[in-house]
Coordinates of C-alpha atoms in Angstrom, one line a residue:
Chain A
X72 CA 227.6 -38.2 59.6
X73 CA 226.4 -41.7 60.0
X74 CA 222.7 -42.4 60.2
X75 CA 221.1 -45.6 61.4
X76 CA 218.3 -46.8 59.2
X77 CA 217.2 -50.1 60.8
X78 CA 218.1 -52.0 63.8
X79 CA 217.9 -55.7 64.7
X80 CA 219.0 -57.2 68.0
X81 CA 219.9 -60.9 68.3
X82 CA 220.8 -62.9 71.4
X83 CA 223.7 -65.2 71.0
X84 CA 223.7 -68.0 73.6
X85 CA 224.3 -71.3 71.7
X86 CA 225.9 -72.4 68.4
X87 CA 222.6 -72.4 66.5
X88 CA 222.2 -68.7 67.2
X89 CA 225.5 -68.1 65.4
X90 CA 224.1 -69.7 62.2
X91 CA 221.0 -67.6 62.6
X92 CA 223.0 -64.4 63.1
X93 CA 225.2 -65.1 60.0
X94 CA 222.1 -65.6 57.9
X95 CA 220.6 -62.3 59.1
X96 CA 223.9 -60.4 58.5
X97 CA 224.0 -61.9 55.0
X98 CA 220.4 -60.9 54.3
X99 CA 221.1 -57.4 55.5
X100 CA 224.2 -57.1 53.3
X101 CA 222.4 -58.4 50.3
X102 CA 219.6 -55.9 50.9
X103 CA 221.9 -52.9 50.6
X104 CA 223.5 -54.4 47.5
X105 CA 226.9 -55.1 49.0
X106 CA 229.3 -56.9 46.6
X107 CA 230.1 -60.5 47.1
X108 CA 233.7 -59.9 48.2
X109 CA 232.7 -57.3 50.8
X110 CA 229.9 -59.6 52.0
X111 CA 232.4 -62.3 52.6
X112 CA 234.7 -59.9 54.5
X113 CA 231.8 -58.8 56.6
X114 CA 230.6 -62.3 57.4
X115 CA 234.1 -63.5 58.1
X116 CA 234.6 -60.6 60.5
X117 CA 231.3 -61.4 62.1
X118 CA 232.3 -65.0 62.4
X119 CA 235.5 -64.1 64.2
X120 CA 233.8 -61.7 66.7
X121 CA 231.0 -64.0 67.5
X122 CA 233.4 -66.8 68.2
X123 CA 235.4 -64.6 70.6
X124 CA 232.1 -63.8 72.3
X125 CA 231.2 -67.5 72.6
X126 CA 234.6 -68.6 73.8
X127 CA 235.5 -65.9 76.3
X128 CA 232.1 -64.6 77.5
X129 CA 229.7 -67.5 76.9
X130 CA 227.6 -65.5 74.5
X131 CA 226.2 -62.0 74.4
X132 CA 224.1 -59.7 72.1
X133 CA 224.6 -58.6 68.5
X134 CA 222.9 -55.6 67.0
X135 CA 222.7 -55.5 63.2
X136 CA 222.1 -52.0 61.8
X137 CA 221.9 -50.6 58.3
X138 CA 223.8 -47.3 58.3
X139 CA 224.0 -44.5 55.8
X140 CA 226.5 -41.7 55.3
X141 CA 226.0 -39.5 52.3
X142 CA 225.6 -41.7 49.2
X143 CA 227.1 -44.8 50.9
X144 CA 225.2 -47.5 52.8
X145 CA 226.7 -50.0 55.1
X146 CA 226.2 -52.6 57.8
X147 CA 227.1 -51.9 61.4
X148 CA 227.5 -54.8 63.8
X149 CA 227.8 -54.3 67.6
X150 CA 228.8 -57.2 69.7
X151 CA 228.5 -56.7 73.4
X152 CA 229.1 -59.3 76.1
X153 CA 229.4 -59.4 79.9
X154 CA 232.5 -61.5 79.9
X155 CA 235.8 -61.0 81.7
X156 CA 236.9 -58.1 79.5
X157 CA 240.3 -57.6 77.8
X158 CA 243.0 -56.3 80.1
X159 CA 245.4 -55.1 77.4
X160 CA 243.5 -54.0 74.2
X161 CA 246.7 -52.9 72.5
X162 CA 248.2 -56.3 72.9
X163 CA 245.0 -58.1 71.8
X164 CA 245.1 -56.0 68.6
X165 CA 248.6 -57.2 67.7
X166 CA 249.0 -60.1 65.2
X167 CA 249.8 -63.4 66.8
X168 CA 248.7 -62.5 70.3
X169 CA 246.3 -64.9 71.9
X170 CA 245.3 -65.9 75.4
X171 CA 243.3 -68.8 74.1
X172 CA 244.8 -71.5 71.9
X173 CA 244.2 -69.8 68.6
X174 CA 246.3 -68.2 65.9
X175 CA 245.8 -64.7 67.4
X176 CA 244.4 -63.3 64.1
X177 CA 240.9 -62.8 65.3
X178 CA 240.9 -59.1 66.3
X179 CA 243.7 -57.7 64.1
X180 CA 242.5 -59.7 61.1
X181 CA 239.0 -58.5 61.6
X182 CA 240.1 -54.9 61.7
X183 CA 241.7 -55.4 58.3
X184 CA 238.5 -56.8 56.8
X185 CA 236.2 -53.9 57.8
X186 CA 236.1 -50.2 57.3
X187 CA 235.5 -49.1 60.8
X188 CA 236.5 -51.0 64.0
X189 CA 236.0 -49.9 67.5
X190 CA 236.7 -51.9 70.7
X191 CA 235.9 -50.9 74.3
X192 CA 236.5 -53.2 77.2
X193 CA 236.4 -53.1 81.0
X194 CA 237.9 -55.9 83.0
X195 CA 235.2 -57.7 84.9
X196 CA 232.4 -55.9 83.1
X197 CA 232.6 -56.9 79.5
X198 CA 233.5 -56.0 76.0
X199 CA 231.8 -54.1 73.2
X200 CA 233.1 -54.4 69.6
X201 CA 231.6 -52.3 66.8
X202 CA 232.4 -52.8 63.1
X203 CA 231.1 -51.0 60.0
X204 CA 231.4 -52.4 56.5
X205 CA 230.4 -50.0 53.6
X206 CA 228.7 -51.5 50.6
X207 CA 231.4 -50.2 48.3
X208 CA 234.5 -49.6 50.3
Chain B
X281 CA 209.5 -10.2 56.8
X282 CA 206.3 -8.5 57.7
X283 CA 203.0 -10.1 56.9
X284 CA 202.3 -7.3 54.5
X285 CA 205.2 -8.0 52.3
X286 CA 204.5 -11.7 52.4
X287 CA 200.9 -11.1 51.3
X288 CA 202.2 -8.7 48.7
X289 CA 204.6 -11.3 47.2
X290 CA 201.9 -13.9 47.2
X291 CA 199.4 -11.7 45.3
X292 CA 202.1 -10.6 42.9
X293 CA 203.2 -14.1 42.1
X294 CA 202.2 -13.8 38.5
X295 CA 204.1 -10.6 38.1
X296 CA 207.2 -12.0 39.7
X297 CA 207.1 -15.0 37.4
X298 CA 206.7 -12.8 34.3
X299 CA 209.5 -10.5 35.3
X300 CA 211.8 -13.4 36.2
X301 CA 211.1 -15.1 32.9
X302 CA 211.8 -11.8 31.1
X303 CA 215.1 -11.5 32.9
X304 CA 216.0 -15.1 32.2
X305 CA 215.1 -14.9 28.5
X306 CA 217.0 -11.6 28.1
X307 CA 220.1 -13.1 29.6
X308 CA 222.8 -13.7 27.0
X309 CA 223.8 -16.9 28.6
X310 CA 220.4 -18.5 28.0
X311 CA 220.9 -22.1 26.9
X312 CA 218.1 -22.8 24.5
X313 CA 220.1 -25.8 23.3
X314 CA 219.9 -27.4 26.8
X315 CA 216.4 -26.4 28.0
X316 CA 213.4 -25.2 26.1
X317 CA 211.5 -22.1 27.1
X318 CA 208.5 -24.0 28.1
X319 CA 210.5 -26.2 30.4
X320 CA 212.2 -23.2 31.9
X321 CA 208.9 -21.6 32.6
X322 CA 207.5 -24.7 34.3
X323 CA 210.6 -25.1 36.3
X324 CA 210.5 -21.4 37.4
X325 CA 206.8 -21.6 38.1
X326 CA 207.2 -24.7 40.3
X327 CA 209.9 -23.0 42.3
X328 CA 208.1 -19.8 42.8
X329 CA 204.9 -21.5 43.8
X330 CA 206.8 -23.5 46.4
X331 CA 208.5 -20.4 47.6
X332 CA 205.5 -18.2 48.2
X333 CA 203.3 -20.9 49.5
X334 CA 205.9 -21.9 52.1
X335 CA 206.7 -18.4 53.2
X336 CA 205.5 -17.2 56.5
X337 CA 206.8 -14.3 58.5
X338 CA 209.0 -15.9 61.2
X339 CA 211.2 -18.5 59.6
X340 CA 212.5 -16.2 57.0
X341 CA 216.2 -16.7 57.2
X342 CA 216.3 -20.0 58.9
X343 CA 216.7 -22.5 56.0
X344 CA 216.8 -25.5 58.4
X345 CA 213.2 -25.1 59.3
X346 CA 210.7 -27.7 57.9
X347 CA 208.8 -25.1 55.9
X348 CA 211.8 -24.6 53.7
X349 CA 212.4 -28.2 52.9
X350 CA 210.0 -28.4 49.8
X351 CA 211.7 -25.3 48.4
X352 CA 215.2 -26.6 48.9
X353 CA 214.1 -29.9 47.5
X354 CA 212.8 -28.4 44.3
X355 CA 215.8 -26.1 44.0
X356 CA 218.2 -29.0 44.6
X357 CA 216.5 -31.1 42.0
X358 CA 216.8 -28.3 39.5
X359 CA 220.5 -27.7 40.3
X360 CA 221.3 -31.4 40.0
X361 CA 219.6 -31.8 36.7
X362 CA 221.4 -28.8 35.4
X363 CA 224.7 -30.1 36.6
X364 CA 224.1 -33.4 34.7
X365 CA 222.9 -31.6 31.6
X366 CA 226.1 -29.7 31.5
X367 CA 225.1 -26.1 32.5
X368 CA 228.0 -24.0 33.7
X369 CA 227.9 -22.7 37.3
X370 CA 227.4 -19.2 36.0
X371 CA 224.2 -20.2 34.1
X372 CA 222.9 -22.1 37.0
X373 CA 223.7 -19.1 39.3
X374 CA 221.9 -16.7 37.0
X375 CA 218.7 -18.8 37.3
X376 CA 218.6 -17.9 41.0
X377 CA 220.0 -14.4 40.8
X378 CA 217.5 -13.3 38.2
X379 CA 214.7 -14.4 40.6
X380 CA 216.2 -12.1 43.2
X381 CA 216.1 -9.2 40.8
X382 CA 212.5 -10.0 39.9
X383 CA 211.5 -10.1 43.6
X384 CA 213.3 -6.8 44.4
X385 CA 211.8 -5.1 41.4
X386 CA 208.2 -6.1 42.3
X387 CA 208.9 -5.0 45.9
X388 CA 210.2 -1.7 44.7
X389 CA 207.1 -1.0 42.5
X390 CA 204.7 -1.9 45.3
X391 CA 206.3 0.0 48.3
X392 CA 207.9 2.9 46.5
X393 CA 206.2 5.3 49.0
X394 CA 208.0 4.0 52.0
X395 CA 211.8 3.9 51.5
X396 CA 212.5 2.7 55.0
X397 CA 210.3 -0.4 54.8
X398 CA 211.5 -1.0 51.2
X399 CA 215.1 -1.0 52.4
X400 CA 214.6 -3.4 55.3
X401 CA 212.4 -5.8 53.3
X402 CA 214.8 -5.8 50.4
X403 CA 217.6 -6.6 52.8
X404 CA 215.7 -9.6 54.0
X405 CA 214.9 -10.8 50.6
X406 CA 218.5 -10.4 49.7
X407 CA 219.5 -12.5 52.6
X408 CA 217.0 -15.2 51.8
X409 CA 218.0 -15.4 48.2
X410 CA 221.7 -15.5 49.1
X411 CA 221.0 -18.5 51.3
X412 CA 219.1 -20.1 48.5
X413 CA 222.0 -19.5 46.1
X414 CA 224.4 -21.2 48.5
X415 CA 222.1 -24.2 48.5
X416 CA 221.9 -24.2 44.7
X417 CA 225.7 -24.2 44.4
X418 CA 226.2 -26.9 47.0
X419 CA 223.8 -29.1 45.2
X420 CA 225.2 -28.2 41.8
X421 CA 228.7 -29.2 42.9
X422 CA 227.3 -32.4 44.4
X423 CA 225.7 -33.2 41.1
X424 CA 229.0 -32.6 39.3
X425 CA 230.8 -34.8 41.8
X426 CA 228.4 -37.6 41.1
X427 CA 229.2 -37.3 37.4
X428 CA 232.9 -37.5 38.2
X429 CA 232.5 -40.4 40.5
X430 CA 230.5 -42.3 37.9
X431 CA 233.1 -41.7 35.3
X432 CA 235.9 -42.8 37.7
X433 CA 234.0 -46.1 38.2
X434 CA 233.7 -46.5 34.4
X435 CA 237.4 -45.8 33.9
X436 CA 238.4 -48.4 36.5
X437 CA 236.0 -50.9 34.9
X438 CA 237.4 -50.2 31.4
X439 CA 241.0 -50.1 32.4
X440 CA 241.2 -53.6 33.8
X441 CA 240.7 -56.1 30.9
X442 CA 241.6 -59.7 31.5
X443 CA 243.0 -61.3 28.4
X444 CA 243.2 -65.0 27.6
X445 CA 246.6 -65.3 25.9
X446 CA 246.6 -69.1 25.8
X447 CA 244.5 -71.9 26.9
X448 CA 245.2 -71.8 30.7
X449 CA 247.1 -68.6 30.7
X450 CA 245.6 -65.2 31.5
X451 CA 247.2 -61.8 31.2
X452 CA 246.2 -58.6 32.8
X453 CA 247.9 -55.4 31.7
X454 CA 247.6 -52.7 34.4
X455 CA 247.8 -49.1 33.1
X456 CA 247.9 -46.2 35.4
X457 CA 248.3 -45.8 39.1
X458 CA 247.5 -48.7 41.3
X459 CA 245.7 -47.6 44.4
X460 CA 243.8 -49.8 46.9
X461 CA 240.4 -49.3 45.2
X462 CA 241.9 -50.2 41.9
X463 CA 243.7 -53.3 43.3
X464 CA 240.4 -54.5 44.6
X465 CA 238.9 -54.4 41.2
X466 CA 242.0 -55.9 39.5
X467 CA 242.2 -58.7 42.0
X468 CA 238.5 -59.5 41.9
X469 CA 238.4 -59.5 38.1
X470 CA 241.5 -61.6 37.8
X471 CA 240.4 -64.2 40.4
X472 CA 236.9 -64.4 38.9
X473 CA 238.3 -65.0 35.4
X474 CA 240.7 -67.7 36.7
X475 CA 237.7 -69.6 38.1
X476 CA 235.7 -69.1 34.9
X477 CA 238.4 -70.1 32.5
X478 CA 240.1 -72.7 34.7
X479 CA 243.5 -71.0 34.0
X480 CA 246.4 -72.1 36.1
X481 CA 248.7 -69.2 35.3
X482 CA 248.0 -65.5 35.5
X483 CA 250.4 -62.8 34.3
X484 CA 250.1 -59.3 35.8
X485 CA 251.9 -56.9 33.5
X486 CA 252.8 -53.6 35.2
X487 CA 254.6 -51.9 32.3
X488 CA 251.9 -49.2 32.4
X489 CA 252.2 -48.5 36.1
X490 CA 254.2 -45.3 36.6
X491 CA 255.6 -46.0 40.0
X492 CA 255.8 -48.8 42.6
X493 CA 256.0 -47.8 46.2
X494 CA 255.7 -50.1 49.2
X495 CA 251.8 -49.8 49.2
X496 CA 251.6 -50.8 45.5
X497 CA 254.0 -53.6 46.2
X498 CA 251.8 -54.8 49.1
X499 CA 248.8 -54.8 46.8
X500 CA 250.7 -56.9 44.2
X501 CA 251.8 -59.3 46.9
X502 CA 248.3 -59.6 48.1
X503 CA 247.0 -60.4 44.6
X504 CA 249.7 -63.0 44.1
X505 CA 248.9 -64.7 47.5
X506 CA 245.2 -64.8 46.8
X507 CA 245.8 -66.3 43.3
X508 CA 248.0 -69.0 44.9
X509 CA 245.3 -69.8 47.5
X510 CA 243.0 -70.5 44.7
X511 CA 245.5 -72.9 43.2
X512 CA 246.9 -70.9 40.3
X513 CA 250.2 -69.2 39.9
X514 CA 250.7 -65.5 39.4
X515 CA 253.6 -63.9 37.5
X516 CA 254.4 -60.2 37.6
X517 CA 255.9 -58.9 34.4
X518 CA 256.8 -55.6 32.8
X519 CA 259.2 -54.5 35.6
X520 CA 261.2 -51.6 34.3
X521 CA 264.7 -51.0 35.5
X522 CA 263.8 -47.9 37.5
X523 CA 261.0 -49.9 39.2
X524 CA 263.5 -52.6 40.1
X525 CA 265.7 -49.9 41.6
X526 CA 263.0 -48.4 43.8
X527 CA 261.8 -51.7 44.9
X528 CA 265.2 -52.6 46.2
X529 CA 265.9 -49.2 47.6
X530 CA 262.6 -49.3 49.6
X531 CA 263.6 -52.7 50.9
X532 CA 260.5 -54.5 49.5
X533 CA 260.8 -58.2 49.5
X534 CA 259.5 -59.7 46.2
X535 CA 261.6 -62.9 46.5
X536 CA 258.5 -65.0 46.9
X537 CA 257.0 -63.8 43.7
X538 CA 257.9 -64.8 40.2
X539 CA 258.9 -61.7 38.4
X540 CA 259.9 -61.2 34.7
X541 CA 261.1 -58.2 32.8
X542 CA 258.8 -58.5 29.9
X543 CA 255.4 -60.1 29.1
X544 CA 257.2 -62.2 26.5
X545 CA 259.5 -63.8 29.0
X546 CA 256.6 -64.3 31.4
X547 CA 254.8 -66.1 28.6
X548 CA 257.9 -68.2 27.8
X549 CA 258.1 -69.2 31.5
X550 CA 254.4 -70.1 31.5
X551 CA 254.9 -72.4 28.5
X552 CA 257.8 -74.1 30.3
X553 CA 255.6 -74.7 33.4
X554 CA 252.8 -76.0 31.3
X555 CA 255.3 -78.2 29.3
X556 CA 254.5 -76.5 26.0
X557 CA 257.0 -75.8 23.3
X558 CA 256.9 -73.2 20.6
X559 CA 258.9 -74.2 17.5
X560 CA 259.8 -72.5 14.4
X561 CA 258.6 -74.6 11.4
X562 CA 261.4 -75.1 9.0
X563 CA 260.5 -74.1 5.5
X564 CA 260.2 -77.1 3.2
X565 CA 263.3 -77.3 1.0
X566 CA 263.6 -79.5 -2.1
X567 CA 266.8 -81.2 -2.9
Chain C
X243 CA 224.1 -83.4 60.0
X244 CA 227.0 -83.9 62.3
X245 CA 229.4 -85.6 59.9
X246 CA 230.9 -84.7 56.6
X247 CA 231.3 -87.8 54.4
X248 CA 234.8 -88.9 53.5
X249 CA 235.1 -90.9 50.3
X250 CA 238.0 -93.2 49.4
X251 CA 239.2 -93.4 45.9
X252 CA 242.3 -95.6 45.4
X253 CA 245.1 -94.1 47.5
X254 CA 243.2 -90.8 47.9
X255 CA 240.6 -89.6 50.3
X256 CA 238.0 -87.1 49.0
X257 CA 236.1 -84.7 51.1
X258 CA 233.5 -82.3 49.6
X259 CA 232.3 -79.7 52.1
X260 CA 228.8 -78.7 51.0
X261 CA 227.7 -76.6 53.9
X262 CA 229.2 -73.7 55.8
X263 CA 231.1 -75.4 58.6
X264 CA 230.3 -74.5 62.2
X265 CA 233.0 -75.2 64.7
X266 CA 232.0 -78.6 66.0
X267 CA 231.5 -80.0 62.5
X268 CA 235.0 -78.8 61.5
X269 CA 236.5 -80.4 64.6
X270 CA 234.8 -83.7 63.8
X271 CA 236.0 -83.5 60.3
X272 CA 239.6 -83.0 61.5
X273 CA 239.4 -86.1 63.8
X274 CA 237.6 -88.3 61.3
X275 CA 239.9 -87.4 58.5
X276 CA 243.1 -88.2 60.4
X277 CA 241.6 -91.5 61.5
X278 CA 240.8 -92.4 57.9
X279 CA 244.2 -91.5 56.7
X280 CA 245.7 -93.8 59.3
X281 CA 243.2 -96.6 58.7
X282 CA 243.3 -96.6 54.8
X283 CA 247.0 -95.7 54.5
X284 CA 246.0 -93.0 52.1
X285 CA 248.7 -91.1 50.2
X286 CA 246.7 -88.0 49.5
X287 CA 243.7 -85.9 50.8
X288 CA 241.6 -83.8 48.5
X289 CA 239.3 -81.2 50.2
X290 CA 236.8 -79.5 47.9
X291 CA 235.7 -76.2 49.4
X292 CA 234.1 -74.7 46.3
X293 CA 230.7 -74.5 48.1
X294 CA 232.1 -72.9 51.2
X295 CA 231.4 -69.1 51.3
X296 CA 233.2 -68.3 54.5
X297 CA 236.6 -69.4 55.9
X298 CA 237.5 -67.6 59.1
X299 CA 240.7 -68.0 61.2
X300 CA 239.3 -71.1 63.0
X301 CA 238.4 -72.9 59.8
X302 CA 241.7 -71.9 58.3
X303 CA 243.4 -73.4 61.3
X304 CA 241.5 -76.6 60.9
X305 CA 242.6 -76.9 57.3
X306 CA 246.2 -76.2 58.3
X307 CA 245.9 -78.8 61.0
X308 CA 244.6 -81.4 58.7
X309 CA 247.5 -80.8 56.3
X310 CA 250.1 -81.0 59.0
X311 CA 248.6 -84.1 60.6
X312 CA 248.3 -85.9 57.3
X313 CA 251.8 -84.9 56.4
X314 CA 253.0 -86.7 59.6
X315 CA 251.1 -89.7 58.4
X316 CA 252.7 -89.4 55.0
X317 CA 249.8 -88.0 53.1
X318 CA 249.7 -84.8 51.1
X319 CA 246.7 -82.4 51.4
X320 CA 245.3 -80.4 48.5
X321 CA 242.6 -77.8 49.0
X322 CA 240.6 -77.3 45.7
X323 CA 238.0 -74.9 44.4
X324 CA 238.5 -72.0 46.8
X325 CA 236.1 -69.1 45.9
X326 CA 237.8 -65.8 44.9
X327 CA 236.1 -63.9 47.7
X328 CA 237.3 -66.5 50.2
X329 CA 240.9 -66.3 49.0
X330 CA 240.9 -62.5 49.2
X331 CA 239.4 -62.5 52.7
X332 CA 241.9 -65.1 53.9
X333 CA 244.9 -63.1 52.7
X334 CA 243.5 -59.9 54.4
X335 CA 242.9 -61.8 57.5
X336 CA 246.6 -62.8 57.5
X337 CA 246.1 -66.5 56.7
X338 CA 248.0 -67.5 53.6
X339 CA 247.6 -71.3 54.6
X340 CA 251.3 -72.1 54.4
X341 CA 252.0 -75.7 53.8
X342 CA 248.7 -76.4 52.2
X343 CA 248.7 -77.2 48.5
X344 CA 245.9 -75.7 46.4
X345 CA 244.4 -76.4 43.0
X346 CA 241.6 -74.9 40.9
X347 CA 239.4 -78.0 40.7
X348 CA 239.2 -81.7 41.6
X349 CA 240.8 -82.8 38.4
X350 CA 243.8 -80.5 38.7
X351 CA 244.0 -81.3 42.4
X352 CA 244.1 -85.0 41.6
X353 CA 246.9 -84.5 39.0
X354 CA 248.9 -82.5 41.5
X355 CA 248.6 -85.2 44.2
X356 CA 249.6 -87.9 41.6
X357 CA 252.7 -85.9 40.6
X358 CA 253.7 -85.3 44.2
X359 CA 253.4 -89.0 45.0
X360 CA 255.3 -90.0 41.9
X361 CA 258.1 -87.7 42.9
X362 CA 258.3 -89.1 46.4
X363 CA 258.3 -92.6 45.0
X364 CA 261.1 -91.8 42.6
X365 CA 263.0 -90.5 45.5
X366 CA 262.4 -93.7 47.3
X367 CA 263.4 -95.7 44.3
X368 CA 266.7 -93.8 44.1
X369 CA 267.3 -94.5 47.7
X370 CA 266.7 -98.1 47.0
X371 CA 269.3 -98.2 44.2
X372 CA 271.8 -96.4 46.3
X373 CA 271.3 -98.9 49.0
X374 CA 271.8 -101.8 46.5
X375 CA 274.9 -100.2 45.4
X376 CA 276.3 -100.0 48.9
X377 CA 275.5 -103.6 49.7
X378 CA 277.2 -104.7 46.5

């Protein structure tokens, strides 16, 4: 059972917001005593997802939560946008697939960096990506 | 439980405690080496006070209700400390079971004239104490698990020493199974040590690893790639013949990795890369 | 700050990235650096990322681009001082930065560049002698 302990909502509209978001995520990770390598994984994953949001949906909202399950604490990030959505999620999750001009590592790479990864998308309505990184995991 | 019984238990709190203490002290399994009698008494008293002061007629068997949480908290605390102190499950169980006996005994003394009430009330007390025993065991096991987890952490810490075999050459002997949690620690320690010592070559010796499957191989490849990204080279040594066999049979590609059969040959290779030479000094002979 | 300073030292260009790069800054760096390689005819580029705590796929791509572009302009690129956490994350992300040389620190990176340039010069010398031989 995963419990949410604190919640923080941040609007992402311009590039400065991204810097602010990353700082907040880092603070949260430090607060639950996440190790340096896991912090880096979480921040890199955050960076990938927020870039997708900026590029394909012109921004959106990110929710930062501290979650707890048993003896383990973690950070949960929820990115939701009102962009065009992803028509084929299975394809987007494959290595090397990209509709933009990128390496196509964003989504599959992000999934490898975090403990839990969930993506929901509706064409024309938007996309919601949720990731969880445990402090020791 | 009827209000009457509840009142009765409340009034007889002292008697129950005395009986309970008597039962506990009479028990052969009493661990005076682990807990003093005074401590035992104060523990027992705390629990019993919480129990009677939180009892009310309705929520008797519903342990999820809020009234029960102080009792469960105290009981949980006792169970966890006992697990850490090294009490056996039987000894911890007896702590709760002897309370049940004391409660039933007092009940029997007080309502001996009405067998029917005695029976129904005893049944209820039984049910309550059974639920409490379940809680005790759950927490006791959780306490034990914590001990085990802590030890596992300690073992992983201890079992991954990074050795400086030469100026600029690190060696890391891995002993035991290499799972993903272990690889994380090995990799982090190794990379950190590379930065701290400025070593350009790291030797990962896997002579102590019992088996290499595709997952372990993946972990090794990951470690080597990360080392290279930092600007150092990583050699894998200590590959036993049977490991070489399984690696090829499983179709694992290790061609991008420098592999050596023994730590000695890995060291010799490192010397060559660093343009160092080890020479035998000829003994001085007089003519 | 919208520019990362590029220092010239002999035949090499030195870049020390002191802040976490955001996208525009990284793109500017890519453009500036390629310009500089061309202008100064540099033989090597050293990028120090020891102060960078996050390299995501975009940043990784920029580093790869710089290396490939410099290579076309006949300059080698060495990335130095990558943090362990960053290295682990890049591997897990699936970005081994193929084609980019790495070194532990500035000094080792500089030595690596020098040895690479010596090798190419030796090759060139050999070509030269061969040519002489043919003309004779």
